[in-house]
């Protein structure tokens, strides 16, 4: 199965990328409010850094020239393109929020779920 990235305008990319970052921030806020885990989220433009209690870090970064979202975590780096309304990793076909959830869960030592 070949994944075909969507051809997004810059404005469409920007809207989807901002929505993804906002969804992550909303989940972190909910986790803090529900006293599940203390994740420090800090956003500067298109870069969102999540720092976990064990000092592990996940970085999500928009890449406007490439129309990609990048995710960096101790377990690796991932590049996601818009495919059929979702962000999909070009190497293994995994969905962005599933990868983020796995990376965050690993650092938290407990299951965490992020979604769009």
CSV table of C-alpha atoms in Angstrom, one decimal, residues 2-78:
chain,number,residue,atom,x,y,z
A,2,UNK,CA,1.5,3.3,-1.1
A,3,UNK,CA,0.6,6.4,1.0
A,4,UNK,CA,0.0,9.4,-1.1
A,5,UNK,CA,0.5,12.7,0.7
A,6,UNK,CA,-2.1,15.4,0.2
A,7,UNK,CA,-1.2,18.5,-1.7
A,8,UNK,CA,-2.0,21.2,0.8
A,9,UNK,CA,-1.8,24.9,0.3
A,10,UNK,CA,0.4,26.7,2.8
A,11,UNK,CA,-2.7,28.0,4.6
A,12,UNK,CA,-4.2,24.5,4.8
A,13,UNK,CA,-0.9,23.1,6.2
A,14,UNK,CA,-0.7,25.9,8.7
A,15,UNK,CA,-4.3,25.3,9.9
A,16,UNK,CA,-3.8,21.5,10.3
A,17,UNK,CA,-0.4,21.9,12.0
A,18,UNK,CA,-1.7,24.5,14.4
A,19,UNK,CA,-4.7,22.2,15.1
A,20,UNK,CA,-2.4,19.3,15.9
A,21,UNK,CA,-0.3,21.4,18.3
A,22,UNK,CA,-3.4,22.8,20.0
A,23,UNK,CA,-4.8,19.2,20.4
A,24,UNK,CA,-1.6,18.2,22.2
A,25,UNK,CA,-1.7,21.2,24.5
A,26,UNK,CA,-5.4,20.5,25.3
A,27,UNK,CA,-4.5,16.9,26.2
A,28,UNK,CA,-1.6,18.1,28.4
A,29,UNK,CA,-3.9,20.6,30.1
A,30,UNK,CA,-6.5,17.8,30.8
A,31,UNK,CA,-3.8,15.5,32.2
A,32,UNK,CA,-2.6,18.2,34.5
A,33,UNK,CA,-6.2,19.1,35.5
A,34,UNK,CA,-7.1,15.5,36.2
A,35,UNK,CA,-3.8,15.1,38.2
A,36,UNK,CA,-2.7,12.2,35.9
A,37,UNK,CA,0.9,13.4,35.3
A,38,UNK,CA,2.8,16.7,35.5
A,39,UNK,CA,4.0,17.4,31.9
A,40,UNK,CA,5.5,20.8,31.3
A,41,UNK,CA,4.5,22.0,27.8
A,42,UNK,CA,6.1,25.0,26.2
A,43,UNK,CA,5.3,26.3,22.8
A,44,UNK,CA,7.3,28.8,20.7
A,45,UNK,CA,5.8,29.3,17.3
A,46,UNK,CA,5.7,25.9,15.6
A,47,UNK,CA,7.8,24.1,18.2
A,48,UNK,CA,6.2,22.4,21.2
A,49,UNK,CA,8.3,20.8,23.9
A,50,UNK,CA,6.9,18.4,26.4
A,51,UNK,CA,9.1,17.7,29.4
A,52,UNK,CA,8.1,14.8,31.6
A,53,UNK,CA,8.8,14.3,35.4
A,54,UNK,CA,11.8,12.1,34.6
A,55,UNK,CA,13.2,15.0,32.5
A,56,UNK,CA,12.5,13.1,29.3
A,57,UNK,CA,11.5,15.3,26.4
A,58,UNK,CA,9.3,15.0,23.4
A,59,UNK,CA,9.6,17.8,20.8
A,60,UNK,CA,7.0,18.4,18.1
A,61,UNK,CA,8.1,20.8,15.4
A,62,UNK,CA,6.2,22.1,12.3
A,63,UNK,CA,8.2,22.1,9.1
A,64,UNK,CA,6.3,24.6,6.8
A,65,UNK,CA,8.6,24.4,3.8
A,66,UNK,CA,8.1,20.6,3.7
A,67,UNK,CA,4.5,20.6,4.9
A,68,UNK,CA,5.5,18.1,7.6
A,69,UNK,CA,5.2,17.6,11.4
A,70,UNK,CA,8.4,16.2,13.0
A,71,UNK,CA,8.5,14.4,16.3
A,72,UNK,CA,11.7,13.8,18.3
A,73,UNK,CA,11.8,11.6,21.4
A,74,UNK,CA,14.4,9.4,23.1
A,75,UNK,CA,13.0,6.4,21.0
A,76,UNK,CA,13.7,8.2,17.7
A,77,UNK,CA,12.7,10.9,15.2
A,78,UNK,CA,9.7,10.8,12.9
